[in-house]
Short mmCIF file of N, CA and C in Angstrom, two decimals:
data_model
loop_
_atom_site.label_atom_id
_atom_site.label_comp_id
_atom_site.label_asym_id
_atom_site.label_seq_id
_atom_site.Cartn_x
_atom_site.Cartn_y
_atom_site.Cartn_z
N MET A 1 78.61 38.60 64.54
CA MET A 1 77.99 37.73 63.47
C MET A 1 77.02 36.83 64.37
N VAL A 2 75.81 36.75 63.83
CA VAL A 2 74.91 35.84 64.23
C VAL A 2 74.42 34.86 63.28
N ARG A 3 74.59 33.54 63.70
CA ARG A 3 74.27 32.58 62.73
C ARG A 3 72.67 32.57 62.48
N GLY A 4 72.18 32.45 61.28
CA GLY A 4 70.76 32.42 61.00
C GLY A 4 70.53 31.99 59.63
N SER A 5 69.21 31.76 59.28
CA SER A 5 68.73 31.26 58.01
C SER A 5 67.45 31.96 57.82
N PRO A 6 66.95 32.06 56.56
CA PRO A 6 65.67 32.51 56.23
C PRO A 6 64.66 31.97 57.04
N GLY A 7 63.66 32.50 57.54
CA GLY A 7 62.40 31.98 58.12
C GLY A 7 61.53 31.45 57.00
N PRO A 8 60.52 30.71 57.42
CA PRO A 8 59.52 30.09 56.35
C PRO A 8 59.02 31.34 55.59
N GLY A 9 58.92 31.23 54.23
CA GLY A 9 58.41 32.15 53.40
C GLY A 9 59.12 33.48 53.42
N GLU A 10 60.36 33.60 53.97
CA GLU A 10 60.95 34.80 53.95
C GLU A 10 61.69 34.87 52.72
N ARG A 11 61.41 36.04 51.96
CA ARG A 11 62.10 36.15 50.56
C ARG A 11 63.34 36.99 50.70
N ARG A 12 64.38 36.60 50.18
CA ARG A 12 65.68 37.29 50.13
C ARG A 12 66.06 37.49 48.81
N VAL A 13 66.87 38.60 48.64
CA VAL A 13 67.42 39.02 47.32
C VAL A 13 68.90 39.19 47.46
N ALA A 14 69.55 38.58 46.51
CA ALA A 14 71.08 38.69 46.58
C ALA A 14 71.51 39.98 45.98
N LEU A 15 72.50 40.52 46.65
CA LEU A 15 72.89 41.93 46.40
C LEU A 15 74.41 41.84 46.06
N GLY A 16 75.13 40.90 46.18
CA GLY A 16 76.62 40.89 45.81
C GLY A 16 77.19 39.75 46.49
N ARG A 17 78.57 39.71 46.55
CA ARG A 17 79.23 38.71 47.22
C ARG A 17 80.56 39.17 47.75
N ILE A 18 81.21 38.59 48.60
CA ILE A 18 82.48 38.95 49.19
C ILE A 18 83.48 38.35 48.29
N THR A 19 84.34 38.93 47.77
CA THR A 19 85.46 38.39 46.87
C THR A 19 86.76 38.08 47.61
N GLY A 20 86.91 38.55 48.85
CA GLY A 20 88.17 38.37 49.59
C GLY A 20 88.45 39.41 50.67
N ALA A 21 89.62 39.24 51.23
CA ALA A 21 90.10 40.15 52.21
C ALA A 21 90.85 41.31 51.72
N TRP A 22 90.49 42.43 52.41
CA TRP A 22 91.41 43.72 52.06
C TRP A 22 92.20 44.19 53.15
N GLY A 23 93.47 44.24 53.11
CA GLY A 23 94.22 44.74 54.16
C GLY A 23 94.39 43.65 55.25
N VAL A 24 94.88 44.05 56.49
CA VAL A 24 95.09 43.10 57.56
C VAL A 24 94.12 43.36 58.73
N ARG A 25 93.28 44.30 58.64
CA ARG A 25 92.39 44.56 59.78
C ARG A 25 90.96 44.09 59.71
N GLY A 26 90.74 43.02 58.88
CA GLY A 26 89.45 42.46 58.70
C GLY A 26 88.53 43.04 57.74
N TRP A 27 89.04 43.88 56.97
CA TRP A 27 88.13 44.50 55.81
C TRP A 27 87.87 43.46 54.73
N VAL A 28 86.75 43.54 54.05
CA VAL A 28 86.50 42.69 52.79
C VAL A 28 86.33 43.42 51.60
N ARG A 29 86.63 42.69 50.47
CA ARG A 29 86.35 43.23 49.11
C ARG A 29 85.01 42.76 48.64
N LEU A 30 84.19 43.67 48.06
CA LEU A 30 82.95 43.34 47.67
C LEU A 30 82.72 43.48 46.18
N GLN A 31 81.86 42.58 45.64
CA GLN A 31 81.21 42.55 44.33
C GLN A 31 79.81 42.99 44.53
N SER A 32 79.51 44.17 44.12
CA SER A 32 78.03 44.58 44.36
C SER A 32 77.18 44.45 43.03
N TRP A 33 75.96 43.89 43.22
CA TRP A 33 74.99 43.87 42.05
C TRP A 33 73.96 44.91 42.06
N THR A 34 74.31 45.92 43.04
CA THR A 34 73.31 46.89 43.17
C THR A 34 73.64 48.21 42.13
N GLU A 35 72.63 49.08 41.91
CA GLU A 35 73.00 50.08 41.07
C GLU A 35 72.55 51.55 41.81
N PRO A 36 73.47 52.38 42.22
CA PRO A 36 74.89 52.27 42.04
C PRO A 36 75.46 51.17 42.99
N PRO A 37 76.82 50.82 42.78
CA PRO A 37 77.27 49.73 43.43
C PRO A 37 77.37 50.06 45.06
N GLU A 38 77.52 51.21 45.40
CA GLU A 38 77.67 51.67 46.92
C GLU A 38 76.32 51.42 47.53
N GLN A 39 75.24 51.25 46.88
CA GLN A 39 73.92 51.06 47.61
C GLN A 39 74.02 49.98 48.52
N ILE A 40 74.88 48.86 48.17
CA ILE A 40 74.82 47.75 48.95
C ILE A 40 75.15 48.12 50.36
N LEU A 41 75.99 49.13 50.63
CA LEU A 41 76.37 49.59 51.96
C LEU A 41 75.29 50.30 52.79
N GLU A 42 74.10 50.46 52.15
CA GLU A 42 73.09 51.22 52.82
C GLU A 42 72.16 50.32 53.71
N PHE A 43 72.39 48.85 53.42
CA PHE A 43 71.60 47.98 54.22
C PHE A 43 72.26 47.75 55.43
N GLY A 44 71.37 47.69 56.59
CA GLY A 44 72.09 47.49 57.93
C GLY A 44 72.69 46.11 58.23
N THR A 45 71.96 44.98 57.67
CA THR A 45 72.37 43.69 57.88
C THR A 45 72.34 43.01 56.52
N TRP A 46 73.32 42.09 56.44
CA TRP A 46 73.45 41.22 55.19
C TRP A 46 73.43 39.87 55.75
N GLN A 47 72.82 38.97 55.06
CA GLN A 47 73.00 37.54 55.38
C GLN A 47 73.92 37.02 54.41
N ALA A 48 75.02 36.36 54.81
CA ALA A 48 76.12 35.86 54.08
C ALA A 48 75.99 34.38 53.97
N THR A 49 75.79 33.86 52.73
CA THR A 49 75.75 32.39 52.55
C THR A 49 77.08 31.88 51.86
N GLY A 50 77.70 30.98 52.56
CA GLY A 50 79.00 30.47 52.10
C GLY A 50 78.75 29.39 51.06
N PRO A 51 79.78 28.85 50.46
CA PRO A 51 79.65 27.79 49.34
C PRO A 51 79.00 26.52 49.98
N GLY A 52 79.20 26.24 51.35
CA GLY A 52 78.61 25.11 51.89
C GLY A 52 77.21 25.26 52.26
N GLY A 53 76.55 26.53 52.18
CA GLY A 53 75.24 26.75 52.36
C GLY A 53 74.97 27.28 53.80
N ALA A 54 76.02 27.28 54.64
CA ALA A 54 75.80 27.88 56.01
C ALA A 54 75.60 29.44 55.96
N ALA A 55 74.76 29.90 56.70
CA ALA A 55 74.47 31.38 56.62
C ALA A 55 74.70 32.08 58.04
N ILE A 56 75.24 33.23 57.93
CA ILE A 56 75.64 34.08 59.12
C ILE A 56 75.00 35.51 58.74
N GLU A 57 74.65 36.25 59.82
CA GLU A 57 74.38 37.66 59.48
C GLU A 57 75.73 38.55 59.68
N LEU A 58 75.71 39.48 58.91
CA LEU A 58 76.81 40.36 58.97
C LEU A 58 76.36 41.85 58.96
N GLN A 59 77.10 42.69 59.69
CA GLN A 59 76.65 44.06 59.93
C GLN A 59 77.82 44.96 59.25
N PRO A 60 77.51 45.58 58.09
CA PRO A 60 78.65 46.62 57.65
C PRO A 60 78.64 47.72 58.60
N LEU A 61 79.87 48.06 58.86
CA LEU A 61 80.00 49.24 59.83
C LEU A 61 80.34 50.46 58.93
N ARG A 62 81.21 50.36 57.87
CA ARG A 62 81.47 51.34 56.83
C ARG A 62 82.06 50.81 55.67
N GLY A 63 82.11 51.55 54.73
CA GLY A 63 82.75 51.06 53.32
C GLY A 63 82.91 52.14 52.43
N HIS A 64 83.55 51.92 51.37
CA HIS A 64 83.82 52.95 50.39
C HIS A 64 84.43 52.26 49.07
N ARG A 65 84.48 53.15 47.86
CA ARG A 65 85.26 52.63 46.86
C ARG A 65 86.71 52.65 47.08
N GLN A 66 87.47 51.79 46.55
CA GLN A 66 88.90 51.57 46.60
C GLN A 66 89.17 51.27 45.21
N GLY A 67 89.53 52.34 44.46
CA GLY A 67 89.83 52.14 43.02
C GLY A 67 88.60 51.69 42.40
N ARG A 68 88.55 50.53 41.67
CA ARG A 68 87.41 50.02 40.91
C ARG A 68 86.59 48.99 41.74
N GLN A 69 86.89 48.78 43.02
CA GLN A 69 86.10 47.89 43.86
C GLN A 69 85.58 48.57 45.19
N LEU A 70 84.75 47.85 45.83
CA LEU A 70 84.20 48.35 47.04
C LEU A 70 84.81 47.62 48.19
N VAL A 71 85.15 48.18 49.17
CA VAL A 71 85.63 47.58 50.35
C VAL A 71 84.71 47.82 51.64
N ALA A 72 84.73 46.88 52.64
CA ALA A 72 83.81 47.13 53.83
C ALA A 72 84.31 46.73 55.06
N GLN A 73 84.14 47.28 56.21
CA GLN A 73 84.54 46.77 57.47
C GLN A 73 83.20 46.26 58.06
N LEU A 74 83.37 45.10 58.73
CA LEU A 74 82.22 44.28 59.26
C LEU A 74 82.41 44.11 60.60
N ALA A 75 81.19 44.26 61.39
CA ALA A 75 81.24 43.98 62.80
C ALA A 75 81.69 42.57 63.12
N GLY A 76 82.55 42.38 64.10
CA GLY A 76 83.05 41.00 64.48
C GLY A 76 84.05 40.57 63.58
N VAL A 77 84.38 41.14 62.43
CA VAL A 77 85.42 40.56 61.75
C VAL A 77 86.71 41.47 61.96
N GLU A 78 87.63 40.95 62.60
CA GLU A 78 88.74 41.71 63.23
C GLU A 78 90.18 41.66 62.55
N ASP A 79 90.25 40.42 61.74
CA ASP A 79 91.65 40.40 61.17
C ASP A 79 91.34 39.63 59.69
N ARG A 80 92.62 39.66 58.93
CA ARG A 80 92.51 39.18 57.61
C ARG A 80 92.00 37.69 57.50
N ASP A 81 92.44 36.84 58.39
CA ASP A 81 92.01 35.44 58.28
C ASP A 81 90.52 35.37 58.42
N ALA A 82 89.92 36.03 59.33
CA ALA A 82 88.37 36.06 59.48
C ALA A 82 87.71 36.68 58.21
N ALA A 83 88.44 37.68 57.64
CA ALA A 83 87.83 38.22 56.33
C ALA A 83 88.00 37.28 55.30
N GLN A 84 89.11 36.66 55.04
CA GLN A 84 89.22 35.61 53.87
C GLN A 84 88.40 34.42 54.17
N ALA A 85 87.99 34.10 55.31
CA ALA A 85 87.06 33.04 55.50
C ALA A 85 85.81 33.18 55.00
N LEU A 86 85.38 34.46 54.71
CA LEU A 86 84.11 34.85 54.26
C LEU A 86 84.10 34.98 52.64
N ALA A 87 85.41 34.81 52.06
CA ALA A 87 85.24 34.90 50.61
C ALA A 87 84.45 33.95 49.82
N GLY A 88 83.76 34.44 48.83
CA GLY A 88 82.83 33.56 48.15
C GLY A 88 81.43 33.48 48.67
N SER A 89 81.25 34.31 49.82
CA SER A 89 79.94 34.14 50.41
C SER A 89 79.01 35.19 49.56
N GLU A 90 77.80 34.80 49.25
CA GLU A 90 76.73 35.55 48.61
C GLU A 90 76.14 36.42 49.80
N LEU A 91 75.84 37.62 49.43
CA LEU A 91 75.24 38.65 50.39
C LEU A 91 73.78 38.93 49.92
N SER A 92 72.82 38.65 50.93
CA SER A 92 71.45 39.09 50.56
C SER A 92 70.71 39.64 51.70
N VAL A 93 69.63 40.26 51.37
CA VAL A 93 68.75 40.86 52.37
C VAL A 93 67.31 40.50 52.21
N ARG A 94 66.52 40.85 53.20
CA ARG A 94 65.12 40.47 53.13
C ARG A 94 64.47 41.36 52.17
N ARG A 95 63.68 40.96 51.15
CA ARG A 95 62.87 41.75 50.21
C ARG A 95 62.16 43.03 50.83
N ASP A 96 61.65 42.82 52.06
CA ASP A 96 60.97 43.86 52.57
C ASP A 96 61.82 45.01 53.11
N GLU A 97 63.20 44.91 53.05
CA GLU A 97 63.95 46.04 53.46
C GLU A 97 64.33 47.03 52.22
N PHE A 98 63.85 46.59 51.00
CA PHE A 98 63.90 47.48 50.06
C PHE A 98 63.03 48.68 50.04
N PRO A 99 63.54 49.90 49.72
CA PRO A 99 62.57 51.11 49.70
C PRO A 99 61.54 50.73 48.51
N PRO A 100 60.39 51.38 48.73
CA PRO A 100 59.42 51.21 47.55
C PRO A 100 59.90 51.68 46.21
N PRO A 101 59.67 51.11 45.08
CA PRO A 101 60.29 51.64 43.82
C PRO A 101 59.35 52.81 43.38
N ALA A 102 60.06 53.72 42.58
CA ALA A 102 59.27 54.87 42.02
C ALA A 102 58.11 54.33 41.16
N ALA A 103 57.15 55.19 40.78
CA ALA A 103 56.07 54.77 39.97
C ALA A 103 56.65 54.49 38.52
N GLY A 104 56.17 53.40 38.03
CA GLY A 104 56.79 52.84 36.67
C GLY A 104 57.97 52.11 36.90
N GLU A 105 58.53 51.97 37.93
CA GLU A 105 59.91 51.28 38.20
C GLU A 105 59.57 49.97 38.84
N TYR A 106 60.37 49.04 38.70
CA TYR A 106 60.43 47.73 39.37
C TYR A 106 61.58 47.25 39.69
N TYR A 107 61.71 46.44 40.82
CA TYR A 107 62.96 45.65 41.13
C TYR A 107 63.01 44.43 40.27
N ARG A 108 64.17 44.11 39.81
CA ARG A 108 64.21 42.88 38.94
C ARG A 108 63.80 41.66 39.82
N ALA A 109 64.18 41.63 41.11
CA ALA A 109 63.78 40.59 41.90
C ALA A 109 62.17 40.31 41.93
N ASP A 110 61.53 41.35 41.69
CA ASP A 110 60.03 41.14 41.70
C ASP A 110 59.55 40.71 40.39
N LEU A 111 60.37 40.66 39.48
CA LEU A 111 59.96 40.21 38.01
C LEU A 111 60.23 38.64 37.89
N VAL A 112 61.22 38.15 38.59
CA VAL A 112 61.53 36.70 38.48
C VAL A 112 60.35 35.84 38.94
N GLY A 113 60.01 35.03 38.02
CA GLY A 113 58.98 34.02 38.05
C GLY A 113 57.70 34.48 37.40
N LEU A 114 57.61 35.76 36.87
CA LEU A 114 56.40 36.26 36.28
C LEU A 114 56.39 35.66 34.86
N GLU A 115 55.11 35.49 34.44
CA GLU A 115 54.82 35.01 33.06
C GLU A 115 55.03 36.15 32.15
N VAL A 116 55.63 35.75 30.87
CA VAL A 116 55.93 36.82 29.86
C VAL A 116 55.16 36.52 28.75
N VAL A 117 54.50 37.58 28.29
CA VAL A 117 53.71 37.34 26.87
C VAL A 117 53.99 38.50 25.87
N THR A 118 53.91 38.12 24.71
CA THR A 118 54.03 39.27 23.64
C THR A 118 52.83 40.10 23.51
N LEU A 119 52.88 41.34 22.96
CA LEU A 119 51.81 42.18 22.69
C LEU A 119 50.62 41.46 22.05
N GLU A 120 50.87 40.37 21.27
CA GLU A 120 49.83 39.64 20.66
C GLU A 120 49.15 38.58 21.72
N GLY A 121 49.81 38.45 22.84
CA GLY A 121 49.27 37.51 23.89
C GLY A 121 50.02 36.18 23.76
N GLN A 122 51.07 35.94 23.10
CA GLN A 122 51.67 34.65 22.87
C GLN A 122 52.55 34.49 24.07
N ALA A 123 52.38 33.31 24.88
CA ALA A 123 53.30 33.13 25.97
C ALA A 123 54.65 32.75 25.62
N LEU A 124 55.74 33.36 26.23
CA LEU A 124 57.00 33.05 25.88
C LEU A 124 57.67 32.14 27.06
N GLY A 125 57.10 32.21 28.25
CA GLY A 125 57.71 31.57 29.39
C GLY A 125 57.71 32.38 30.65
N ARG A 126 58.46 32.11 31.51
CA ARG A 126 58.65 33.03 32.73
C ARG A 126 60.01 33.49 32.82
N VAL A 127 60.12 34.69 33.66
CA VAL A 127 61.42 35.34 33.95
C VAL A 127 62.04 34.43 34.82
N ASP A 128 63.39 33.94 34.35
CA ASP A 128 64.21 33.12 35.24
C ASP A 128 65.26 33.93 35.85
N HIS A 129 65.93 34.79 35.29
CA HIS A 129 66.93 35.80 35.84
C HIS A 129 67.44 36.76 34.88
N PHE A 130 68.28 37.67 35.36
CA PHE A 130 68.62 38.75 34.53
C PHE A 130 70.29 38.58 34.37
N VAL A 131 70.74 39.10 33.17
CA VAL A 131 72.18 39.08 33.11
C VAL A 131 72.68 40.49 32.77
N GLU A 132 73.59 40.87 33.30
CA GLU A 132 74.19 42.25 33.02
C GLU A 132 75.14 42.25 31.77
N THR A 133 74.98 43.02 30.70
CA THR A 133 75.71 43.07 29.62
C THR A 133 76.32 44.54 29.43
N PRO A 134 77.47 44.73 28.77
CA PRO A 134 77.86 46.13 28.67
C PRO A 134 76.75 47.10 28.10
N ALA A 135 75.86 46.73 27.26
CA ALA A 135 74.94 47.63 26.66
C ALA A 135 73.78 47.89 27.49
N ASN A 136 73.32 46.80 28.24
CA ASN A 136 72.03 46.86 28.95
C ASN A 136 71.70 45.50 29.64
N PRO A 137 70.85 45.58 30.78
CA PRO A 137 70.60 44.29 31.34
C PRO A 137 69.73 43.42 30.31
N VAL A 138 69.77 42.09 30.55
CA VAL A 138 69.00 41.20 29.71
C VAL A 138 68.09 40.38 30.64
N MET A 139 66.76 40.32 30.24
CA MET A 139 65.92 39.39 30.95
C MET A 139 66.02 38.02 30.33
N VAL A 140 66.30 36.89 31.02
CA VAL A 140 66.25 35.64 30.51
C VAL A 140 64.90 34.98 30.84
N VAL A 141 64.17 34.62 29.79
CA VAL A 141 62.83 34.14 29.86
C VAL A 141 62.94 32.58 29.40
N ARG A 142 62.44 31.67 30.08
CA ARG A 142 62.52 30.31 29.95
C ARG A 142 61.13 29.69 29.76
N GLY A 143 61.03 29.12 28.51
CA GLY A 143 59.65 28.39 28.26
C GLY A 143 59.94 27.21 27.39
N GLU A 144 59.19 27.11 26.40
CA GLU A 144 59.54 26.00 25.31
C GLU A 144 60.98 26.23 24.92
N ARG A 145 61.32 27.43 24.75
CA ARG A 145 62.75 27.73 24.39
C ARG A 145 63.21 28.96 25.28
N GLU A 146 64.38 29.24 25.29
CA GLU A 146 65.01 30.28 26.02
C GLU A 146 65.08 31.61 25.21
N HIS A 147 64.60 32.60 25.70
CA HIS A 147 64.54 33.98 25.04
C HIS A 147 65.40 34.95 25.89
N TRP A 148 66.29 35.73 25.24
CA TRP A 148 67.20 36.68 25.95
C TRP A 148 66.66 38.07 25.40
N LEU A 149 65.92 38.84 26.32
CA LEU A 149 65.29 40.14 25.85
C LEU A 149 66.03 41.38 26.64
N PRO A 150 66.31 42.41 25.93
CA PRO A 150 66.95 43.42 26.43
C PRO A 150 65.87 44.07 27.48
N ALA A 151 66.37 44.15 28.71
CA ALA A 151 65.50 44.71 29.72
C ALA A 151 65.38 46.21 29.73
N VAL A 152 64.90 46.90 28.58
CA VAL A 152 64.81 48.24 28.66
C VAL A 152 63.29 48.53 28.09
N PRO A 153 62.90 49.86 28.35
CA PRO A 153 61.45 50.15 28.00
C PRO A 153 60.96 50.02 26.62
N ARG A 154 61.91 49.97 25.66
CA ARG A 154 61.53 49.62 24.36
C ARG A 154 60.74 48.24 23.99
N TYR A 155 61.28 47.38 24.93
CA TYR A 155 60.77 45.92 24.84
C TYR A 155 59.84 45.56 26.01
N LEU A 156 60.22 46.13 27.03
CA LEU A 156 59.22 45.86 28.26
C LEU A 156 58.07 46.83 28.20
N ARG A 157 56.98 46.50 27.89
CA ARG A 157 55.98 47.48 27.65
C ARG A 157 55.01 47.59 28.84
N GLN A 158 54.66 46.47 29.55
CA GLN A 158 53.86 46.56 30.68
C GLN A 158 54.16 45.51 31.66
N VAL A 159 54.25 45.83 33.11
CA VAL A 159 54.49 45.00 34.04
C VAL A 159 53.39 44.99 35.06
N ASP A 160 52.61 43.94 35.26
CA ASP A 160 51.48 43.84 36.03
C ASP A 160 51.82 42.68 37.30
N LEU A 161 52.19 43.34 38.30
CA LEU A 161 52.50 42.45 39.51
C LEU A 161 51.38 41.81 39.98
N ASP A 162 50.24 42.31 39.97
CA ASP A 162 49.01 41.76 40.55
C ASP A 162 48.52 40.42 39.58
N ARG A 163 48.71 40.61 38.63
CA ARG A 163 48.31 39.45 37.63
C ARG A 163 49.56 38.40 37.31
N GLY A 164 50.78 39.05 37.69
CA GLY A 164 52.02 38.24 37.64
C GLY A 164 52.40 38.11 36.12
N ARG A 165 52.35 39.13 35.40
CA ARG A 165 52.88 39.09 34.03
C ARG A 165 53.57 40.21 33.47
N VAL A 166 54.37 40.06 32.50
CA VAL A 166 55.11 40.99 31.79
C VAL A 166 54.69 40.93 30.45
N VAL A 167 54.44 42.19 29.92
CA VAL A 167 54.06 42.15 28.25
C VAL A 167 55.31 42.77 27.63
N VAL A 168 55.77 42.06 26.59
CA VAL A 168 56.98 42.59 25.79
C VAL A 168 56.59 42.73 24.41
N ASP A 169 57.18 43.66 23.74
CA ASP A 169 57.19 43.90 22.40
C ASP A 169 58.54 42.99 21.79
N TRP A 170 58.17 41.79 21.50
CA TRP A 170 59.26 40.84 21.14
C TRP A 170 58.79 39.81 20.11
N ASP A 171 59.51 39.48 19.16
CA ASP A 171 59.23 38.56 18.12
C ASP A 171 59.68 37.23 18.69
N PRO A 172 58.65 36.39 18.84
CA PRO A 172 59.00 35.04 19.54
C PRO A 172 60.00 34.12 18.58
N GLU A 173 60.16 34.57 17.41
CA GLU A 173 60.99 33.75 16.62
C GLU A 173 62.45 34.05 16.79
N LEU A 174 62.69 35.20 17.45
CA LEU A 174 64.18 35.72 17.52
C LEU A 174 64.83 34.78 18.72
#
């Protein structure tokens, strides 16, 4: 483990968190926010930020599904106490570690902060964050009021990263 923190202007994306220890040999249980969940294991280094704000770098050595959860072995984490000490830590990676998205696809992290307008050009606000629901992900837009829009092609009509805007087919009165 190497202590570290993001450099100036370094953009990080949260991928999940450590929920606790698994077993007695230093493995951890993970909550993954990637799709599919196992994709979190493909990144070579995670930054773990604990509840107090201290950040350390962790290197996953291996991991797999265990029932309905993910578990991972981390370099330098040798026993249950060391694994449990990481519980609650949020895991992130540098944005530039992501592979380029396919044409017409976008990472949610790239949409956060973009202006959201309707097909008619009415400003709704800016993308604040996303929420997972059983039906589909929801884009939370904050402006004069808060809008929760299903983050599916039917409503998300155009994303223009260069102009910093998302055009949606949405009734602002909803």
